[in-house]
Amino acid sequence: MLTLYLRYTFDPNKRPAYEAYVAAEMEPITRSGGNIIGYFLPTDYAGPTNEAHGLIEFPSLASYEQYRHILAADTAHKENNSKLESSGAIISIVRSIVKRA
């Protein structure tokens, strides 16, 4: 089992746009073959308040590659991504493939 680890740096003043993106992406991700472990937002208690994380599991690297292809062609995903980009909420996204120890 492999996990796609996503680290988003976002503008905290535009957090609602990021939250709307995450909510809208649940269906396209699942429809494309991703098993969503969860998306995690920062709190005001500790750590950076402009960094969020997402975890999506795949049974193999081949299934991840297939997911990327299907997701890229998904109409809803394209619309969600376009809205997020035009909002200016995202500063950067780091993608890593990790596996459980």
mmCIF file of N, CA, C and O in Angstrom:
data_model
loop_
_atom_site.group_PDB
_atom_site.id
_atom_site.type_symbol
_atom_site.label_atom_id
_atom_site.label_comp_id
_atom_site.label_asym_id
_atom_site.label_seq_id
_atom_site.Cartn_x
_atom_site.Cartn_y
_atom_site.Cartn_z
ATOM 1 N N MET A 1 0.849 -1.172 0.000
ATOM 2 C CA MET A 1 0.000 0.000 0.000
ATOM 3 C C MET A 1 0.896 1.237 0.000
ATOM 4 O O MET A 1 1.844 1.321 0.772
ATOM 5 N N LEU A 2 0.589 2.185 -0.870
ATOM 6 C CA LEU A 2 1.315 3.450 -0.951
ATOM 7 C C LEU A 2 0.372 4.595 -0.607
ATOM 8 O O LEU A 2 -0.839 4.502 -0.834
ATOM 9 N N THR A 3 0.927 5.655 -0.072
ATOM 10 C CA THR A 3 0.124 6.816 0.300
ATOM 11 C C THR A 3 0.671 8.054 -0.380
ATOM 12 O O THR A 3 1.871 8.325 -0.321
ATOM 13 N N LEU A 4 -0.225 8.777 -1.023
ATOM 14 C CA LEU A 4 0.113 10.086 -1.567
ATOM 15 C C LEU A 4 -0.030 11.078 -0.428
ATOM 16 O O LEU A 4 -1.093 11.201 0.178
ATOM 17 N N TYR A 5 1.062 11.740 -0.094
ATOM 18 C CA TYR A 5 1.077 12.752 0.953
ATOM 19 C C TYR A 5 1.130 14.115 0.260
ATOM 20 O O TYR A 5 2.032 14.383 -0.532
ATOM 21 N N LEU A 6 0.137 14.942 0.538
ATOM 22 C CA LEU A 6 0.063 16.281 -0.043
ATOM 23 C C LEU A 6 0.246 17.316 1.058
ATOM 24 O O LEU A 6 -0.427 17.248 2.096
ATOM 25 N N ARG A 7 1.149 18.232 0.835
ATOM 26 C CA ARG A 7 1.340 19.336 1.783
ATOM 27 C C ARG A 7 1.041 20.636 1.036
ATOM 28 O O ARG A 7 1.709 20.973 0.063
ATOM 29 N N TYR A 8 0.013 21.314 1.489
ATOM 30 C CA TYR A 8 -0.413 22.570 0.882
ATOM 31 C C TYR A 8 0.027 23.734 1.758
ATOM 32 O O TYR A 8 -0.184 23.715 2.970
ATOM 33 N N THR A 9 0.615 24.732 1.153
ATOM 34 C CA THR A 9 0.832 26.014 1.823
ATOM 35 C C THR A 9 -0.198 26.952 1.209
ATOM 36 O O THR A 9 -0.282 27.086 -0.004
ATOM 37 N N PHE A 10 -1.014 27.554 2.068
ATOM 38 C CA PHE A 10 -2.092 28.394 1.571
ATOM 39 C C PHE A 10 -2.114 29.733 2.294
ATOM 40 O O PHE A 10 -1.513 29.895 3.360
ATOM 41 N N ASP A 11 -2.802 30.681 1.697
ATOM 42 C CA ASP A 11 -2.993 31.999 2.299
ATOM 43 C C ASP A 11 -4.080 31.858 3.356
ATOM 44 O O ASP A 11 -5.233 31.569 3.026
ATOM 45 N N PRO A 12 -3.761 32.032 4.638
ATOM 46 C CA PRO A 12 -4.762 31.839 5.691
ATOM 47 C C PRO A 12 -5.971 32.774 5.545
ATOM 48 O O PRO A 12 -7.060 32.461 6.018
ATOM 49 N N ASN A 13 -5.788 33.894 4.872
ATOM 50 C CA ASN A 13 -6.912 34.804 4.647
ATOM 51 C C ASN A 13 -7.876 34.256 3.602
ATOM 52 O O ASN A 13 -8.985 34.774 3.450
ATOM 53 N N LYS A 14 -7.446 33.225 2.866
ATOM 54 C CA LYS A 14 -8.279 32.620 1.824
ATOM 55 C C LYS A 14 -8.595 31.160 2.161
ATOM 56 O O LYS A 14 -8.878 30.358 1.283
ATOM 57 N N ARG A 15 -8.567 30.855 3.430
ATOM 58 C CA ARG A 15 -8.833 29.488 3.889
ATOM 59 C C ARG A 15 -10.184 28.953 3.398
ATOM 60 O O ARG A 15 -10.266 27.787 3.008
ATOM 61 N N PRO A 16 -11.254 29.753 3.386
ATOM 62 C CA PRO A 16 -12.536 29.218 2.891
ATOM 63 C C PRO A 16 -12.458 28.694 1.452
ATOM 64 O O PRO A 16 -13.113 27.699 1.126
ATOM 65 N N ALA A 17 -11.667 29.310 0.612
ATOM 66 C CA ALA A 17 -11.513 28.833 -0.771
ATOM 67 C C ALA A 17 -10.825 27.470 -0.779
ATOM 68 O O ALA A 17 -11.212 26.580 -1.551
ATOM 69 N N TYR A 18 -9.825 27.294 0.074
ATOM 70 C CA TYR A 18 -9.147 25.998 0.162
ATOM 71 C C TYR A 18 -10.106 24.938 0.704
ATOM 72 O O TYR A 18 -10.175 23.824 0.180
ATOM 73 N N GLU A 19 -10.868 25.269 1.740
ATOM 74 C CA GLU A 19 -11.815 24.327 2.326
ATOM 75 C C GLU A 19 -12.877 23.914 1.302
ATOM 76 O O GLU A 19 -13.268 22.739 1.244
ATOM 77 N N ALA A 20 -13.343 24.853 0.499
ATOM 78 C CA ALA A 20 -14.331 24.548 -0.542
ATOM 79 C C ALA A 20 -13.735 23.597 -1.574
ATOM 80 O O ALA A 20 -14.405 22.668 -2.048
ATOM 81 N N TYR A 21 -12.474 23.810 -1.923
ATOM 82 C CA TYR A 21 -11.777 22.927 -2.869
ATOM 83 C C TYR A 21 -11.710 21.505 -2.325
ATOM 84 O O TYR A 21 -12.035 20.546 -3.026
ATOM 85 N N VAL A 22 -11.302 21.360 -1.090
ATOM 86 C CA VAL A 22 -11.181 20.028 -0.487
ATOM 87 C C VAL A 22 -12.542 19.325 -0.487
ATOM 88 O O VAL A 22 -12.643 18.159 -0.881
ATOM 89 N N ALA A 23 -13.588 20.009 -0.070
ATOM 90 C CA ALA A 23 -14.924 19.404 -0.042
ATOM 91 C C ALA A 23 -15.359 18.961 -1.439
ATOM 92 O O ALA A 23 -15.919 17.874 -1.606
ATOM 93 N N ALA A 24 -15.081 19.778 -2.436
ATOM 94 C CA ALA A 24 -15.486 19.470 -3.803
ATOM 95 C C ALA A 24 -14.658 18.352 -4.427
ATOM 96 O O ALA A 24 -15.123 17.664 -5.346
ATOM 97 N N GLU A 25 -13.436 18.135 -3.948
ATOM 98 C CA GLU A 25 -12.551 17.130 -4.542
ATOM 99 C C GLU A 25 -12.793 15.713 -4.033
ATOM 100 O O GLU A 25 -12.297 14.758 -4.614
ATOM 101 N N MET A 26 -13.562 15.556 -2.979
ATOM 102 C CA MET A 26 -13.782 14.212 -2.426
ATOM 103 C C MET A 26 -14.336 13.247 -3.480
ATOM 104 O O MET A 26 -13.825 12.139 -3.630
ATOM 105 N N GLU A 27 -15.363 13.647 -4.200
ATOM 106 C CA GLU A 27 -15.951 12.768 -5.221
ATOM 107 C C GLU A 27 -14.992 12.480 -6.371
ATOM 108 O O GLU A 27 -14.813 11.323 -6.742
ATOM 109 N N PRO A 28 -14.378 13.508 -6.984
ATOM 110 C CA PRO A 28 -13.454 13.207 -8.083
ATOM 111 C C PRO A 28 -12.287 12.301 -7.664
ATOM 112 O O PRO A 28 -11.892 11.413 -8.429
ATOM 113 N N ILE A 29 -11.766 12.499 -6.472
ATOM 114 C CA ILE A 29 -10.657 11.661 -6.001
ATOM 115 C C ILE A 29 -11.116 10.210 -5.868
ATOM 116 O O ILE A 29 -10.464 9.293 -6.360
ATOM 117 N N THR A 30 -12.247 10.015 -5.220
ATOM 118 C CA THR A 30 -12.773 8.666 -5.022
ATOM 119 C C THR A 30 -13.143 8.029 -6.362
ATOM 120 O O THR A 30 -12.819 6.867 -6.621
ATOM 121 N N ARG A 31 -13.797 8.793 -7.205
ATOM 122 C CA ARG A 31 -14.207 8.308 -8.529
ATOM 123 C C ARG A 31 -12.995 7.899 -9.375
ATOM 124 O O ARG A 31 -13.065 7.007 -10.206
ATOM 125 N N SER A 32 -11.853 8.551 -9.121
ATOM 126 C CA SER A 32 -10.635 8.277 -9.894
ATOM 127 C C SER A 32 -9.802 7.144 -9.317
ATOM 128 O O SER A 32 -8.764 6.800 -9.862
ATOM 129 N N GLY A 33 -10.242 6.576 -8.188
ATOM 130 C CA GLY A 33 -9.554 5.416 -7.621
ATOM 131 C C GLY A 33 -8.756 5.670 -6.366
ATOM 132 O O GLY A 33 -8.097 4.760 -5.865
ATOM 133 N N GLY A 34 -8.794 6.882 -5.834
ATOM 134 C CA GLY A 34 -8.075 7.182 -4.600
ATOM 135 C C GLY A 34 -8.888 6.816 -3.376
ATOM 136 O O GLY A 34 -10.103 7.003 -3.355
ATOM 137 N N ASN A 35 -8.232 6.273 -2.367
ATOM 138 C CA ASN A 35 -8.863 5.971 -1.083
ATOM 139 C C ASN A 35 -8.441 7.064 -0.104
ATOM 140 O O ASN A 35 -7.305 7.048 0.394
ATOM 141 N N ILE A 36 -9.323 8.008 0.155
ATOM 142 C CA ILE A 36 -8.980 9.172 0.971
ATOM 143 C C ILE A 36 -8.872 8.767 2.439
ATOM 144 O O ILE A 36 -9.830 8.289 3.035
ATOM 145 N N ILE A 37 -7.691 8.979 2.999
ATOM 146 C CA ILE A 37 -7.500 8.791 4.438
ATOM 147 C C ILE A 37 -8.019 10.028 5.152
ATOM 148 O O ILE A 37 -8.703 9.951 6.148
ATOM 149 N N GLY A 38 -7.689 11.198 4.609
ATOM 150 C CA GLY A 38 -8.213 12.437 5.176
ATOM 151 C C GLY A 38 -7.421 13.645 4.747
ATOM 152 O O GLY A 38 -6.304 13.538 4.226
ATOM 153 N N TYR A 39 -8.050 14.789 4.929
ATOM 154 C CA TYR A 39 -7.410 16.084 4.743
ATOM 155 C C TYR A 39 -7.401 16.754 6.103
ATOM 156 O O TYR A 39 -8.376 16.653 6.850
ATOM 157 N N PHE A 40 -6.308 17.424 6.414
ATOM 158 C CA PHE A 40 -6.118 17.962 7.751
ATOM 159 C C PHE A 40 -5.765 19.448 7.670
ATOM 160 O O PHE A 40 -4.829 19.823 6.956
ATOM 161 N N LEU A 41 -6.522 20.243 8.401
ATOM 162 C CA LEU A 41 -6.311 21.692 8.445
ATOM 163 C C LEU A 41 -5.586 22.069 9.728
ATOM 164 O O LEU A 41 -5.712 21.385 10.747
ATOM 165 N N PRO A 42 -4.869 23.175 9.707
ATOM 166 C CA PRO A 42 -4.155 23.608 10.909
ATOM 167 C C PRO A 42 -5.114 24.163 11.960
ATOM 168 O O PRO A 42 -6.253 24.533 11.661
ATOM 169 N N THR A 43 -4.619 24.198 13.173
ATOM 170 C CA THR A 43 -5.349 24.824 14.273
ATOM 171 C C THR A 43 -4.562 26.049 14.728
ATOM 172 O O THR A 43 -3.433 26.268 14.275
ATOM 173 N N ASP A 44 -5.123 26.796 15.618
ATOM 174 C CA ASP A 44 -4.417 27.948 16.180
ATOM 175 C C ASP A 44 -3.597 27.553 17.410
ATOM 176 O O ASP A 44 -2.937 28.395 18.005
ATOM 177 N N TYR A 45 -3.625 26.274 17.783
ATOM 178 C CA TYR A 45 -2.977 25.837 19.016
ATOM 179 C C TYR A 45 -1.468 25.705 18.897
ATOM 180 O O TYR A 45 -0.739 26.051 19.818
ATOM 181 N N ALA A 46 -1.002 25.174 17.781
ATOM 182 C CA ALA A 46 0.441 24.974 17.617
ATOM 183 C C ALA A 46 0.749 24.775 16.143
ATOM 184 O O ALA A 46 -0.080 24.282 15.393
ATOM 185 N N GLY A 47 1.933 25.154 15.752
ATOM 186 C CA GLY A 47 2.380 24.936 14.382
ATOM 187 C C GLY A 47 1.914 26.023 13.434
ATOM 188 O O GLY A 47 1.196 26.952 13.820
ATOM 189 N N PRO A 48 2.315 25.898 12.167
ATOM 190 C CA PRO A 48 1.952 26.907 11.178
ATOM 191 C C PRO A 48 0.450 26.895 10.900
ATOM 192 O O PRO A 48 -0.174 25.833 10.883
ATOM 193 N N THR A 49 -0.119 28.055 10.693
ATOM 194 C CA THR A 49 -1.549 28.166 10.421
ATOM 195 C C THR A 49 -1.845 28.283 8.929
ATOM 196 O O THR A 49 -2.979 28.530 8.542
ATOM 197 N N ASN A 50 -0.815 28.104 8.119
ATOM 198 C CA ASN A 50 -0.989 28.207 6.669
ATOM 199 C C ASN A 50 -0.596 26.924 5.940
ATOM 200 O O ASN A 50 -0.296 26.936 4.763
ATOM 201 N N GLU A 51 -0.614 25.804 6.659
ATOM 202 C CA GLU A 51 -0.200 24.539 6.064
ATOM 203 C C GLU A 51 -1.269 23.479 6.329
ATOM 204 O O GLU A 51 -1.704 23.297 7.463
ATOM 205 N N ALA A 52 -1.686 22.798 5.259
ATOM 206 C CA ALA A 52 -2.678 21.725 5.364
ATOM 207 C C ALA A 52 -2.091 20.466 4.726
ATOM 208 O O ALA A 52 -1.130 20.540 3.958
ATOM 209 N N HIS A 53 -2.685 19.322 5.051
ATOM 210 C CA HIS A 53 -2.166 18.042 4.581
ATOM 211 C C HIS A 53 -3.294 17.155 4.083
ATOM 212 O O HIS A 53 -4.401 17.210 4.610
ATOM 213 N N GLY A 54 -2.993 16.351 3.080
ATOM 214 C CA GLY A 54 -3.935 15.368 2.570
ATOM 215 C C GLY A 54 -3.242 14.030 2.414
ATOM 216 O O GLY A 54 -2.064 13.980 2.057
ATOM 217 N N LEU A 55 -3.960 12.960 2.708
ATOM 218 C CA LEU A 55 -3.432 11.600 2.581
ATOM 219 C C LEU A 55 -4.413 10.763 1.770
ATOM 220 O O LEU A 55 -5.595 10.678 2.113
ATOM 221 N N ILE A 56 -3.913 10.155 0.697
ATOM 222 C CA ILE A 56 -4.732 9.329 -0.181
ATOM 223 C C ILE A 56 -3.967 8.038 -0.447
ATOM 224 O O ILE A 56 -2.808 8.075 -0.873
ATOM 225 N N GLU A 57 -4.612 6.886 -0.215
ATOM 226 C CA GLU A 57 -3.947 5.589 -0.372
ATOM 227 C C GLU A 57 -4.231 4.950 -1.723
ATOM 228 O O GLU A 57 -5.303 5.139 -2.304
ATOM 229 N N PHE A 58 -3.252 4.135 -2.153
ATOM 230 C CA PHE A 58 -3.340 3.363 -3.396
ATOM 231 C C PHE A 58 -2.695 2.010 -3.156
ATOM 232 O O PHE A 58 -1.679 1.924 -2.457
ATOM 233 N N PRO A 59 -3.239 0.951 -3.777
ATOM 234 C CA PRO A 59 -2.645 -0.372 -3.570
ATOM 235 C C PRO A 59 -1.277 -0.548 -4.222
ATOM 236 O O PRO A 59 -0.493 -1.379 -3.783
ATOM 237 N N SER A 60 -0.982 0.258 -5.270
ATOM 238 C CA SER A 60 0.294 0.098 -5.971
ATOM 239 C C SER A 60 0.650 1.386 -6.701
ATOM 240 O O SER A 60 -0.199 2.272 -6.868
ATOM 241 N N LEU A 61 1.870 1.464 -7.170
ATOM 242 C CA LEU A 61 2.299 2.615 -7.955
ATOM 243 C C LEU A 61 1.517 2.684 -9.265
ATOM 244 O O LEU A 61 1.143 3.765 -9.721
ATOM 245 N N ALA A 62 1.235 1.537 -9.852
ATOM 246 C CA ALA A 62 0.457 1.501 -11.097
ATOM 247 C C ALA A 62 -0.941 2.078 -10.876
ATOM 248 O O ALA A 62 -1.452 2.819 -11.720
ATOM 249 N N SER A 63 -1.562 1.769 -9.744
ATOM 250 C CA SER A 63 -2.904 2.309 -9.477
ATOM 251 C C SER A 63 -2.840 3.816 -9.229
ATOM 252 O O SER A 63 -3.755 4.551 -9.612
ATOM 253 N N TYR A 64 -1.764 4.293 -8.635
ATOM 254 C CA TYR A 64 -1.582 5.739 -8.457
ATOM 255 C C TYR A 64 -1.447 6.419 -9.815
ATOM 256 O O TYR A 64 -2.060 7.466 -10.065
ATOM 257 N N GLU A 65 -0.648 5.839 -10.697
ATOM 258 C CA GLU A 65 -0.460 6.420 -12.032
ATOM 259 C C GLU A 65 -1.778 6.438 -12.805
ATOM 260 O O GLU A 65 -2.089 7.408 -13.490
ATOM 261 N N GLN A 66 -2.569 5.387 -12.667
ATOM 262 C CA GLN A 66 -3.877 5.343 -13.318
ATOM 263 C C GLN A 66 -4.788 6.423 -12.731
ATOM 264 O O GLN A 66 -5.510 7.112 -13.457
ATOM 265 N N TYR A 67 -4.764 6.572 -11.414
ATOM 266 C CA TYR A 67 -5.536 7.616 -10.727
ATOM 267 C C TYR A 67 -5.192 8.999 -11.271
ATOM 268 O O TYR A 67 -6.082 9.796 -11.575
ATOM 269 N N ARG A 68 -3.909 9.276 -11.407
ATOM 270 C CA ARG A 68 -3.482 10.597 -11.910
ATOM 271 C C ARG A 68 -4.054 10.861 -13.303
ATOM 272 O O ARG A 68 -4.504 11.952 -13.603
ATOM 273 N N HIS A 69 -4.023 9.850 -14.141
ATOM 274 C CA HIS A 69 -4.538 9.970 -15.512
ATOM 275 C C HIS A 69 -6.052 10.217 -15.501
ATOM 276 O O HIS A 69 -6.544 11.105 -16.197
ATOM 277 N N ILE A 70 -6.779 9.431 -14.726
ATOM 278 C CA ILE A 70 -8.238 9.571 -14.661
ATOM 279 C C ILE A 70 -8.627 10.911 -14.047
ATOM 280 O O ILE A 70 -9.511 11.614 -14.550
ATOM 281 N N LEU A 71 -7.963 11.286 -12.956
ATOM 282 C CA LEU A 71 -8.282 12.556 -12.282
ATOM 283 C C LEU A 71 -8.025 13.744 -13.202
ATOM 284 O O LEU A 71 -8.828 14.681 -13.245
ATOM 285 N N ALA A 72 -6.937 13.707 -13.943
ATOM 286 C CA ALA A 72 -6.604 14.812 -14.844
ATOM 287 C C ALA A 72 -7.680 15.033 -15.902
ATOM 288 O O ALA A 72 -7.869 16.154 -16.378
ATOM 289 N N ALA A 73 -8.403 13.980 -16.258
ATOM 290 C CA ALA A 73 -9.450 14.084 -17.274
ATOM 291 C C ALA A 73 -10.834 14.363 -16.682
ATOM 292 O O ALA A 73 -11.779 14.619 -17.418
ATOM 293 N N ASP A 74 -10.952 14.333 -15.362
ATOM 294 C CA ASP A 74 -12.243 14.506 -14.693
ATOM 295 C C ASP A 74 -12.717 15.963 -14.788
ATOM 296 O O ASP A 74 -12.008 16.884 -14.364
ATOM 297 N N THR A 75 -13.906 16.158 -15.328
ATOM 298 C CA THR A 75 -14.450 17.503 -15.529
ATOM 299 C C THR A 75 -14.616 18.261 -14.221
ATOM 300 O O THR A 75 -14.262 19.444 -14.131
ATOM 301 N N ALA A 76 -15.140 17.609 -13.197
ATOM 302 C CA ALA A 76 -15.335 18.274 -11.898
ATOM 303 C C ALA A 76 -13.995 18.674 -11.290
ATOM 304 O O ALA A 76 -13.860 19.768 -10.728
ATOM 305 N N HIS A 77 -13.000 17.791 -11.401
ATOM 306 C CA HIS A 77 -11.665 18.110 -10.882
ATOM 307 C C HIS A 77 -11.086 19.331 -11.590
ATOM 308 O O HIS A 77 -10.527 20.221 -10.943
ATOM 309 N N LYS A 78 -11.234 19.371 -12.910
ATOM 310 C CA LYS A 78 -10.722 20.520 -13.659
ATOM 311 C C LYS A 78 -11.380 21.809 -13.193
ATOM 312 O O LYS A 78 -10.705 22.832 -13.008
ATOM 313 N N GLU A 79 -12.687 21.760 -12.974
ATOM 314 C CA GLU A 79 -13.419 22.943 -12.506
ATOM 315 C C GLU A 79 -12.977 23.341 -11.099
ATOM 316 O O GLU A 79 -12.742 24.519 -10.821
ATOM 317 N N ASN A 80 -12.849 22.355 -10.206
ATOM 318 C CA ASN A 80 -12.405 22.627 -8.828
ATOM 319 C C ASN A 80 -11.014 23.245 -8.818
ATOM 320 O O ASN A 80 -10.748 24.203 -8.088
ATOM 321 N N ASN A 81 -10.121 22.676 -9.617
ATOM 322 C CA ASN A 81 -8.746 23.161 -9.676
ATOM 323 C C ASN A 81 -8.688 24.590 -10.218
ATOM 324 O O ASN A 81 -7.938 25.426 -9.718
ATOM 325 N N SER A 82 -9.507 24.854 -11.223
ATOM 326 C CA SER A 82 -9.558 26.191 -11.808
ATOM 327 C C SER A 82 -10.035 27.226 -10.785
ATOM 328 O O SER A 82 -9.471 28.324 -10.679
ATOM 329 N N LYS A 83 -11.064 26.870 -10.022
ATOM 330 C CA LYS A 83 -11.581 27.776 -8.985
ATOM 331 C C LYS A 83 -10.511 28.041 -7.921
ATOM 332 O O LYS A 83 -10.345 29.170 -7.468
ATOM 333 N N LEU A 84 -9.807 26.973 -7.529
ATOM 334 C CA LEU A 84 -8.762 27.135 -6.513
ATOM 335 C C LEU A 84 -7.649 28.043 -7.024
ATOM 336 O O LEU A 84 -7.211 28.953 -6.319
ATOM 337 N N GLU A 85 -7.199 27.808 -8.243
ATOM 338 C CA GLU A 85 -6.136 28.632 -8.817
ATOM 339 C C GLU A 85 -6.563 30.095 -8.920
ATOM 340 O O GLU A 85 -5.792 30.991 -8.575
ATOM 341 N N SER A 86 -7.787 30.341 -9.370
ATOM 342 C CA SER A 86 -8.233 31.721 -9.537
ATOM 343 C C SER A 86 -8.459 32.417 -8.194
ATOM 344 O O SER A 86 -8.408 33.642 -8.114
ATOM 345 N N SER A 87 -8.658 31.643 -7.128
ATOM 346 C CA SER A 87 -8.847 32.239 -5.804
ATOM 347 C C SER A 87 -7.544 32.794 -5.233
ATOM 348 O O SER A 87 -7.561 33.656 -4.363
ATOM 349 N N GLY A 88 -6.418 32.261 -5.699
ATOM 350 C CA GLY A 88 -5.125 32.674 -5.160
ATOM 351 C C GLY A 88 -4.849 32.123 -3.772
ATOM 352 O O GLY A 88 -3.929 32.572 -3.091
ATOM 353 N N ALA A 89 -5.627 31.133 -3.347
ATOM 354 C CA ALA A 89 -5.482 30.589 -1.991
ATOM 355 C C ALA A 89 -4.225 29.741 -1.818
ATOM 356 O O ALA A 89 -3.626 29.734 -0.751
ATOM 357 N N ILE A 90 -3.816 29.035 -2.870
ATOM 358 C CA ILE A 90 -2.681 28.115 -2.749
ATOM 359 C C ILE A 90 -1.375 28.797 -3.131
ATOM 360 O O ILE A 90 -1.264 29.398 -4.193
ATOM 361 N N ILE A 91 -0.402 28.659 -2.257
ATOM 362 C CA ILE A 91 0.936 29.193 -2.509
ATOM 363 C C ILE A 91 1.813 28.093 -3.108
ATOM 364 O O ILE A 91 2.547 28.323 -4.060
ATOM 365 N N SER A 92 1.706 26.875 -2.542
ATOM 366 C CA SER A 92 2.473 25.754 -3.083
ATOM 367 C C SER A 92 1.846 24.428 -2.669
ATOM 368 O O SER A 92 1.110 24.358 -1.683
ATOM 369 N N ILE A 93 2.161 23.395 -3.458
ATOM 370 C CA ILE A 93 1.740 22.030 -3.150
ATOM 371 C C ILE A 93 2.966 21.130 -3.308
ATOM 372 O O ILE A 93 3.655 21.197 -4.317
ATOM 373 N N VAL A 94 3.216 20.324 -2.297
ATOM 374 C CA VAL A 94 4.300 19.341 -2.354
ATOM 375 C C VAL A 94 3.653 17.966 -2.321
ATOM 376 O O VAL A 94 2.829 17.688 -1.446
ATOM 377 N N ARG A 95 4.000 17.121 -3.291
ATOM 378 C CA ARG A 95 3.477 15.756 -3.374
ATOM 379 C C ARG A 95 4.608 14.773 -3.105
ATOM 380 O O ARG A 95 5.678 14.889 -3.677
ATOM 381 N N SER A 96 4.324 13.795 -2.254
ATOM 382 C CA SER A 96 5.281 12.729 -1.983
ATOM 383 C C SER A 96 4.533 11.406 -1.933
ATOM 384 O O SER A 96 3.382 11.362 -1.512
ATOM 385 N N ILE A 97 5.189 10.349 -2.369
ATOM 386 C CA ILE A 97 4.646 9.003 -2.212
ATOM 387 C C ILE A 97 5.405 8.362 -1.060
ATOM 388 O O ILE A 97 6.637 8.309 -1.073
ATOM 389 N N VAL A 98 4.656 7.938 -0.047
ATOM 390 C CA VAL A 98 5.254 7.324 1.137
ATOM 391 C C VAL A 98 4.587 5.986 1.401
ATOM 392 O O VAL A 98 3.533 5.684 0.832
ATOM 393 N N LYS A 99 5.213 5.166 2.239
ATOM 394 C CA LYS A 99 4.560 3.924 2.663
ATOM 395 C C LYS A 99 4.688 3.786 4.165
ATOM 396 O O LYS A 99 5.605 4.342 4.781
ATOM 397 N N ARG A 100 3.768 3.051 4.725
ATOM 398 C CA ARG A 100 3.760 2.887 6.186
ATOM 399 C C ARG A 100 4.958 2.068 6.647
ATOM 400 O O ARG A 100 5.394 1.138 5.962
ATOM 401 N N ALA A 101 5.481 2.442 7.778
ATOM 402 C CA ALA A 101 6.643 1.734 8.338
ATOM 403 C C ALA A 101 6.210 0.430 8.965
ATOM 404 O O ALA A 101 5.105 0.268 9.397
#
